[in-house]
Amino acid sequence: GEDVEQSLFLSVREGDSSVINCTYTDSSSTYLYWYKQEPGAGLQLLTYIFSNMDMKQDQRLTVLLNKKDKHLSLRIADTQTGDSAIYFCAETAGGGNKLTFGTGTQLKVEL
Amino acid sequence: GAVVSQHPSWVICKSGTSVKIECRSLDFQATTMFWYRQFPKQSLMLMATSNEGSKATYEQGVEKDKFLINHASLTLSTLTVTSAHPEDSSFYICSAAAGRNTGELFFGEGSRLTVL
């Protein structure tokens, strides 16, 4: 089956950049996603990238995709305390709407 | 963006009873909805794919008689946990696709089930 791996925890200071990494195994992934989950809440789609792209920027968010190494990253510029949450990468397992989620990275932003 | 609402957000029940969780797409029609289960500090585990007007597709290891899914309309899917036991206590989350087959899903707020 498909595996999607992430680091479990990341701590940064307010104002610094955060980089959350993700590796996946399914080479047929069409879209790759980053979702944010705040405590006790559902998931919020932050951004996604199509597999034929290397980079996508959306305000403070930059997504980098290395398809050869099956590596996806999310960079958050000027990290704020409100960015503290769990971040999940996800991929379509062979396309469509059925997603495989990563293990999640808890981001803690300190003052 | 599209809104998906779950109800109830938190439920406590006695062991042996059944609990129904609703997932509604408020401003769009969803032919497909997904149900997930999330344990503390863990990722989402897909339980089943709910298809409007047909039977749900369950993931391997998920008991279909235990977790009954009904998707009777384009805006409502329900998950019923039958004869709940303490090990069924978890955070249940639904998502819906707003038509396009791109994997862009909209998630409900989640429902926390505690079985005593």
mmCIF file of C-alpha atoms in Angstrom:
data_model
loop_
_atom_site.group_PDB
_atom_site.id
_atom_site.type_symbol
_atom_site.label_atom_id
_atom_site.label_comp_id
_atom_site.label_asym_id
_atom_site.label_seq_id
_atom_site.Cartn_x
_atom_site.Cartn_y
_atom_site.Cartn_z
ATOM 1 C CA GLY A 1 0.000 0.000 0.000
ATOM 2 C CA GLU A 2 0.896 3.645 -0.146
ATOM 3 C CA ASP A 3 2.910 5.225 2.655
ATOM 4 C CA VAL A 4 3.149 8.908 3.434
ATOM 5 C CA GLU A 5 5.643 9.883 6.093
ATOM 6 C CA GLN A 6 6.210 13.115 7.977
ATOM 7 C CA SER A 7 8.243 14.283 10.937
ATOM 8 C CA LEU A 8 6.137 14.244 14.079
ATOM 9 C CA PHE A 9 7.012 17.587 15.592
ATOM 10 C CA LEU A 10 8.512 20.939 14.653
ATOM 11 C CA SER A 11 9.089 23.954 16.862
ATOM 12 C CA VAL A 12 9.940 27.421 15.524
ATOM 13 C CA ARG A 13 10.037 30.943 16.849
ATOM 14 C CA GLU A 14 7.480 33.499 15.780
ATOM 15 C CA GLY A 15 8.633 35.322 12.671
ATOM 16 C CA ASP A 16 10.901 32.513 11.478
ATOM 17 C CA SER A 17 10.154 30.287 8.502
ATOM 18 C CA SER A 18 8.830 26.772 9.025
ATOM 19 C CA VAL A 19 9.521 23.914 6.663
ATOM 20 C CA ILE A 20 7.449 20.778 6.970
ATOM 21 C CA ASN A 21 8.557 17.779 4.959
ATOM 22 C CA CYS A 22 6.719 14.804 3.555
ATOM 23 C CA THR A 23 7.773 11.720 1.631
ATOM 24 C CA TYR A 24 5.438 9.441 -0.274
ATOM 25 C CA THR A 25 5.711 6.210 -2.179
ATOM 26 C CA ASP A 26 2.941 6.238 -4.774
ATOM 27 C CA SER A 27 4.513 7.333 -8.048
ATOM 28 C CA SER A 28 1.092 7.631 -9.691
ATOM 29 C CA SER A 29 0.017 10.491 -7.444
ATOM 30 C CA THR A 30 -1.774 13.163 -9.424
ATOM 31 C CA TYR A 31 -2.287 15.828 -6.803
ATOM 32 C CA LEU A 32 -0.532 16.397 -3.488
ATOM 33 C CA TYR A 33 -2.040 18.423 -0.694
ATOM 34 C CA TRP A 34 -1.342 20.186 2.540
ATOM 35 C CA TYR A 35 -4.067 20.291 5.166
ATOM 36 C CA LYS A 36 -4.105 22.063 8.525
ATOM 37 C CA GLN A 37 -5.875 20.715 11.599
ATOM 38 C CA GLU A 38 -6.389 22.833 14.684
ATOM 39 C CA PRO A 39 -7.156 21.120 18.014
ATOM 40 C CA GLY A 40 -10.500 19.328 18.060
ATOM 41 C CA ALA A 41 -11.398 20.441 14.566
ATOM 42 C CA GLY A 42 -11.653 19.041 11.077
ATOM 43 C CA LEU A 43 -9.110 19.600 8.347
ATOM 44 C CA GLN A 44 -8.681 22.746 6.330
ATOM 45 C CA LEU A 45 -7.158 22.582 2.859
ATOM 46 C CA LEU A 46 -4.214 24.981 2.694
ATOM 47 C CA THR A 47 -2.914 24.354 -0.787
ATOM 48 C CA TYR A 48 -2.301 21.664 -3.352
ATOM 49 C CA ILE A 49 0.069 21.058 -6.207
ATOM 50 C CA PHE A 50 -0.355 19.134 -9.403
ATOM 51 C CA SER A 51 2.275 16.472 -9.972
ATOM 52 C CA ASN A 52 3.718 18.130 -13.072
ATOM 53 C CA MET A 53 4.657 21.240 -11.078
ATOM 54 C CA ASP A 54 7.815 21.821 -9.078
ATOM 55 C CA MET A 55 6.692 24.747 -7.004
ATOM 56 C CA LYS A 56 3.604 26.645 -6.038
ATOM 57 C CA GLN A 57 3.456 29.840 -3.996
ATOM 58 C CA ASP A 58 0.391 31.184 -2.269
ATOM 59 C CA GLN A 59 1.000 34.201 -0.023
ATOM 60 C CA ARG A 60 3.073 32.945 2.933
ATOM 61 C CA LEU A 61 2.962 29.342 1.724
ATOM 62 C CA THR A 62 5.427 27.769 -0.683
ATOM 63 C CA VAL A 63 5.077 24.162 -1.791
ATOM 64 C CA LEU A 64 8.040 22.366 -3.331
ATOM 65 C CA LEU A 65 7.709 19.025 -5.082
ATOM 66 C CA ASN A 66 10.592 16.755 -5.992
ATOM 67 C CA LYS A 67 8.855 14.063 -7.949
ATOM 68 C CA LYS A 68 12.044 12.079 -8.547
ATOM 69 C CA ASP A 69 12.652 11.723 -4.813
ATOM 70 C CA LYS A 70 8.917 11.678 -3.983
ATOM 71 C CA HIS A 71 9.448 14.521 -1.559
ATOM 72 C CA LEU A 72 7.007 17.316 -0.806
ATOM 73 C CA SER A 73 7.586 20.282 1.465
ATOM 74 C CA LEU A 74 5.566 23.167 2.827
ATOM 75 C CA ARG A 75 7.312 26.378 3.769
ATOM 76 C CA ILE A 76 5.483 28.910 5.908
ATOM 77 C CA ALA A 77 7.104 32.315 5.861
ATOM 78 C CA ASP A 78 6.915 34.649 8.866
ATOM 79 C CA THR A 79 5.344 31.954 11.043
ATOM 80 C CA GLN A 80 2.758 33.236 13.498
ATOM 81 C CA THR A 81 1.324 31.745 16.698
ATOM 82 C CA GLY A 82 -1.913 31.150 14.804
ATOM 83 C CA ASP A 83 -0.023 28.742 12.563
ATOM 84 C CA SER A 84 0.368 26.328 15.476
ATOM 85 C CA ALA A 85 -1.518 23.214 14.404
ATOM 86 C CA ILE A 86 -1.014 19.774 12.925
ATOM 87 C CA TYR A 87 -0.165 19.731 9.236
ATOM 88 C CA PHE A 88 -0.978 16.742 7.066
ATOM 89 C CA CYS A 89 0.293 16.092 3.599
ATOM 90 C CA ALA A 90 -1.908 13.901 1.453
ATOM 91 C CA GLU A 91 -1.903 12.360 -1.971
ATOM 92 C CA THR A 92 -4.457 10.877 -4.255
ATOM 93 C CA ALA A 93 -3.992 7.136 -4.203
ATOM 94 C CA GLY A 94 -4.023 6.551 -7.938
ATOM 95 C CA GLY A 95 -6.014 9.674 -8.683
ATOM 96 C CA GLY A 96 -9.497 10.859 -7.790
ATOM 97 C CA ASN A 97 -10.806 11.950 -4.418
ATOM 98 C CA LYS A 98 -9.598 9.099 -2.247
ATOM 99 C CA LEU A 99 -6.709 10.542 -0.265
ATOM 100 C CA THR A 100 -3.916 8.917 1.681
ATOM 101 C CA PHE A 101 -2.826 11.112 4.557
ATOM 102 C CA GLY A 102 0.590 11.461 6.078
ATOM 103 C CA THR A 103 1.256 10.890 9.733
ATOM 104 C CA GLY A 104 0.956 14.594 10.511
ATOM 105 C CA THR A 105 3.483 17.134 11.799
ATOM 106 C CA GLN A 106 2.659 19.138 14.877
ATOM 107 C CA LEU A 107 3.958 22.681 14.473
ATOM 108 C CA LYS A 108 4.497 24.692 17.618
ATOM 109 C CA VAL A 109 5.235 28.380 17.279
ATOM 110 C CA GLU A 110 6.925 29.974 20.260
ATOM 111 C CA LEU A 111 7.172 33.635 21.123
ATOM 112 C CA GLY B 1 -15.162 27.759 0.091
ATOM 113 C CA ALA B 2 -17.670 24.970 0.388
ATOM 114 C CA VAL B 3 -19.008 24.156 3.844
ATOM 115 C CA VAL B 4 -19.438 20.724 5.360
ATOM 116 C CA SER B 5 -21.138 20.408 8.719
ATOM 117 C CA GLN B 6 -21.151 17.463 11.111
ATOM 118 C CA HIS B 7 -23.564 16.806 13.906
ATOM 119 C CA PRO B 8 -23.220 16.149 16.766
ATOM 120 C CA SER B 9 -19.784 17.563 17.492
ATOM 121 C CA TRP B 10 -19.507 15.559 20.702
ATOM 122 C CA VAL B 11 -21.465 12.600 21.964
ATOM 123 C CA ILE B 12 -21.144 10.383 25.014
ATOM 124 C CA CYS B 13 -23.067 7.142 25.067
ATOM 125 C CA LYS B 14 -23.317 3.919 27.031
ATOM 126 C CA SER B 15 -21.783 0.730 25.798
ATOM 127 C CA GLY B 16 -24.169 -1.276 23.636
ATOM 128 C CA THR B 17 -26.117 1.671 22.258
ATOM 129 C CA SER B 18 -26.010 2.995 18.694
ATOM 130 C CA VAL B 19 -24.937 6.466 17.705
ATOM 131 C CA LYS B 20 -25.682 8.292 14.466
ATOM 132 C CA ILE B 21 -23.419 11.029 13.101
ATOM 133 C CA GLU B 22 -24.570 13.271 10.278
ATOM 134 C CA CYS B 23 -22.459 14.904 7.607
ATOM 135 C CA ARG B 24 -24.065 17.625 5.496
ATOM 136 C CA SER B 25 -22.768 19.625 2.570
ATOM 137 C CA LEU B 26 -24.416 22.983 3.122
ATOM 138 C CA ASP B 27 -23.883 24.850 -0.122
ATOM 139 C CA PHE B 28 -23.046 22.202 -2.673
ATOM 140 C CA GLN B 29 -24.071 18.737 -3.737
ATOM 141 C CA ALA B 30 -21.756 15.873 -2.950
ATOM 142 C CA THR B 31 -22.180 12.580 -4.755
ATOM 143 C CA THR B 32 -19.259 11.215 -2.764
ATOM 144 C CA MET B 33 -18.451 11.653 0.889
ATOM 145 C CA PHE B 34 -15.732 10.036 2.936
ATOM 146 C CA TRP B 35 -15.684 8.922 6.538
ATOM 147 C CA TYR B 36 -12.481 8.873 8.562
ATOM 148 C CA ARG B 37 -11.488 7.898 12.017
ATOM 149 C CA GLN B 38 -8.735 9.653 13.915
ATOM 150 C CA PHE B 39 -7.119 8.492 17.139
ATOM 151 C CA PRO B 40 -5.308 10.988 19.356
ATOM 152 C CA LYS B 41 -2.098 12.294 17.812
ATOM 153 C CA GLN B 42 -2.560 10.084 14.784
ATOM 154 C CA SER B 43 -3.439 10.545 11.166
ATOM 155 C CA LEU B 44 -6.817 10.102 9.560
ATOM 156 C CA MET B 45 -7.760 6.578 8.651
ATOM 157 C CA LEU B 46 -10.216 6.257 5.801
ATOM 158 C CA MET B 47 -13.087 4.025 6.857
ATOM 159 C CA ALA B 48 -15.374 4.122 3.868
ATOM 160 C CA THR B 49 -16.472 5.974 0.788
ATOM 161 C CA SER B 50 -20.113 6.966 0.811
ATOM 162 C CA ASN B 51 -21.818 7.098 -2.563
ATOM 163 C CA GLU B 52 -25.184 8.766 -3.041
ATOM 164 C CA GLY B 53 -27.834 6.254 -3.959
ATOM 165 C CA SER B 54 -25.646 3.186 -3.655
ATOM 166 C CA LYS B 55 -23.842 1.106 -1.089
ATOM 167 C CA ALA B 56 -20.786 2.464 0.643
ATOM 168 C CA THR B 57 -17.361 1.101 -0.144
ATOM 169 C CA TYR B 58 -15.538 0.038 3.010
ATOM 170 C CA GLU B 59 -11.802 -0.095 3.513
ATOM 171 C CA GLN B 60 -10.161 -3.326 4.468
ATOM 172 C CA GLY B 61 -10.614 -4.144 8.119
ATOM 173 C CA VAL B 62 -13.639 -1.904 8.646
ATOM 174 C CA GLU B 63 -16.771 -3.813 9.653
ATOM 175 C CA LYS B 64 -19.666 -2.709 7.482
ATOM 176 C CA ASP B 65 -22.230 -4.098 9.914
ATOM 177 C CA LYS B 66 -20.629 -2.158 12.723
ATOM 178 C CA PHE B 67 -20.350 1.140 10.910
ATOM 179 C CA LEU B 68 -23.500 1.645 8.863
ATOM 180 C CA ILE B 69 -23.325 4.330 6.220
ATOM 181 C CA ASN B 70 -26.298 5.817 4.443
ATOM 182 C CA HIS B 71 -26.062 8.449 1.722
ATOM 183 C CA ALA B 72 -29.685 9.025 0.863
ATOM 184 C CA SER B 73 -29.372 12.482 -0.655
ATOM 185 C CA LEU B 74 -26.779 14.632 -2.377
ATOM 186 C CA THR B 75 -26.261 16.695 0.760
ATOM 187 C CA LEU B 76 -26.403 14.165 3.582
ATOM 188 C CA SER B 77 -24.441 11.102 4.613
ATOM 189 C CA THR B 78 -24.855 9.397 7.972
ATOM 190 C CA LEU B 79 -22.552 7.094 9.905
ATOM 191 C CA THR B 80 -24.157 4.903 12.545
ATOM 192 C CA VAL B 81 -21.904 3.176 15.042
ATOM 193 C CA THR B 82 -23.946 0.163 16.117
ATOM 194 C CA SER B 83 -23.620 -1.513 19.509
ATOM 195 C CA ALA B 84 -20.851 0.874 20.444
ATOM 196 C CA HIS B 85 -18.040 -0.228 22.737
ATOM 197 C CA PRO B 86 -15.336 1.783 24.476
ATOM 198 C CA GLU B 87 -12.826 0.866 21.755
ATOM 199 C CA ASP B 88 -15.057 2.706 19.272
ATOM 200 C CA SER B 89 -14.326 5.948 21.101
ATOM 201 C CA SER B 90 -12.621 8.182 18.589
ATOM 202 C CA PHE B 91 -12.839 11.347 16.529
ATOM 203 C CA TYR B 92 -14.876 10.746 13.395
ATOM 204 C CA ILE B 93 -14.482 13.130 10.484
ATOM 205 C CA CYS B 94 -16.309 13.319 7.180
ATOM 206 C CA SER B 95 -15.334 15.019 3.959
ATOM 207 C CA ALA B 96 -17.065 15.756 0.707
ATOM 208 C CA ALA B 97 -15.853 16.401 -2.793
ATOM 209 C CA ALA B 98 -17.398 19.373 -4.555
ATOM 210 C CA GLY B 99 -17.751 17.679 -7.897
ATOM 211 C CA ARG B 100 -14.301 17.924 -9.418
ATOM 212 C CA ASN B 101 -12.261 14.760 -9.274
ATOM 213 C CA THR B 102 -9.174 16.567 -8.031
ATOM 214 C CA GLY B 103 -9.023 15.375 -4.470
ATOM 215 C CA GLU B 104 -9.926 18.831 -3.150
ATOM 216 C CA LEU B 105 -12.037 17.832 -0.205
ATOM 217 C CA PHE B 106 -13.974 19.869 2.306
ATOM 218 C CA PHE B 107 -14.010 18.531 5.825
ATOM 219 C CA GLY B 108 -16.560 18.609 8.562
ATOM 220 C CA GLU B 109 -15.654 19.810 12.017
ATOM 221 C CA GLY B 110 -15.466 16.265 13.327
ATOM 222 C CA SER B 111 -17.509 14.355 15.889
ATOM 223 C CA ARG B 112 -15.945 13.108 19.080
ATOM 224 C CA LEU B 113 -17.503 9.875 20.305
ATOM 225 C CA THR B 114 -16.912 8.649 23.837
ATOM 226 C CA VAL B 115 -18.371 5.290 24.770
ATOM 227 C CA LEU B 116 -18.593 4.569 28.476
#
